[in-house]
Structures are given as C-alpha cells and as structure tokens.
Amino acid sequence: MSNHVGTPIVVTGVIPGDPPFRVVQLYGEPAGIAHDMLDVIQLAHEAGVKPVDLDDPAVVRWVGGGKYHWTP
C-alpha cells in the first residue's frame, strides 16, 4: 500500500443508527463501519495499516468530529 498518496485512514461523520456509526475508508476505499475507536484500529490492522496513531493527522482524518465523537 505504499504507492498510495494522502491520509491512509478517513473516518466519516457520525451516521444515525442503532447504534450510531461512522464509515471508515482506507486509501479512498470503504473498509467498514466503526462504532468506536477500537473498530477503527481493527479495520486498519486487518488491512495491514500498522501502527495506527489516532492523533496523527497524517494517518487519520476525522470528518465531522474527532475520535471521541460517536453520537449524532
């Protein structure tokens, strides 16, 4: 995956649901949904993105709220 340019992980804004969730994109492709920070890390690890620093804007871009925002 080293040929990709840009932020490897993008976490979209919260989508209302039961429970609410956020869509996780890895290198521009949908990777799954996350209900919390651990889901984001798990999806990244499954795709081979390691380590995952949730506070590093070069690694993760949080859209519509940061890593602690999980409710609509």
Coordinates of C-alpha atoms in Angstrom, one line a residue:
M1 CA 0.0 0.0 0.0
S2 CA 3.0 2.3 -0.1
N3 CA 2.0 3.5 -3.6
H4 CA -1.0 5.4 -2.2
V5 CA -0.9 9.2 -1.6
G6 CA -2.8 11.0 1.1
T7 CA -4.2 10.2 4.5
P8 CA -4.4 6.4 4.8
I9 CA -7.5 6.4 7.1
V10 CA -10.6 8.6 6.8
V11 CA -13.4 8.3 9.3
T12 CA -16.6 10.0 8.1
G13 CA -19.1 11.9 10.3
V14 CA -21.5 10.0 12.6
I15 CA -24.4 8.4 10.8
P16 CA -27.6 8.0 13.0
G17 CA -28.4 4.4 13.7
D18 CA -29.0 1.9 16.5
P19 CA -26.2 2.3 17.4
P20 CA -24.8 5.3 15.6
F21 CA -21.7 4.5 13.4
R22 CA -19.0 6.1 11.2
V23 CA -17.8 4.8 7.9
V24 CA -14.1 4.0 7.7
Q25 CA -12.2 4.5 4.4
L26 CA -8.7 3.1 3.8
Y27 CA -6.8 4.7 1.0
G28 CA -10.1 6.0 -0.5
E29 CA -11.9 2.7 -0.4
P30 CA -14.7 1.8 2.1
A31 CA -13.3 -0.6 4.7
G32 CA -16.3 -1.0 7.0
I33 CA -18.2 0.7 9.8
A34 CA -17.0 1.7 13.3
H35 CA -18.9 2.1 16.5
D36 CA -15.8 3.3 18.4
M37 CA -12.1 3.9 18.2
L38 CA -11.2 0.3 18.6
D39 CA -13.2 -0.6 15.5
V40 CA -11.2 2.0 13.5
I41 CA -7.9 0.4 14.7
Q42 CA -9.2 -3.2 14.0
L43 CA -10.2 -2.3 10.4
A44 CA -6.9 -0.6 9.8
H45 CA -4.9 -3.6 11.2
E46 CA -7.0 -6.0 9.1
A47 CA -5.9 -4.0 6.0
G48 CA -2.3 -4.0 7.1
V49 CA -2.1 -0.4 8.3
K50 CA 0.1 -0.6 11.4
P51 CA 0.7 1.2 13.7
V52 CA -2.4 3.4 13.9
D53 CA -1.9 6.7 15.7
L54 CA -5.4 8.1 16.0
D55 CA -4.0 11.5 16.9
D56 CA -1.7 11.9 13.9
P57 CA -3.4 13.9 11.1
A58 CA -1.0 12.3 8.6
V59 CA -2.5 8.9 9.4
V60 CA -6.2 9.6 10.3
R61 CA -8.5 12.3 9.1
W62 CA -11.6 12.7 11.3
V63 CA -14.6 14.2 9.4
G64 CA -17.4 15.7 11.4
G65 CA -15.8 15.4 14.8
G66 CA -12.8 13.8 16.4
K67 CA -12.1 10.4 17.8
Y68 CA -14.4 11.0 20.8
H69 CA -17.4 12.0 18.7
W70 CA -19.7 8.9 18.2
T71 CA -23.2 10.3 18.6
P72 CA -25.2 12.3 16.1

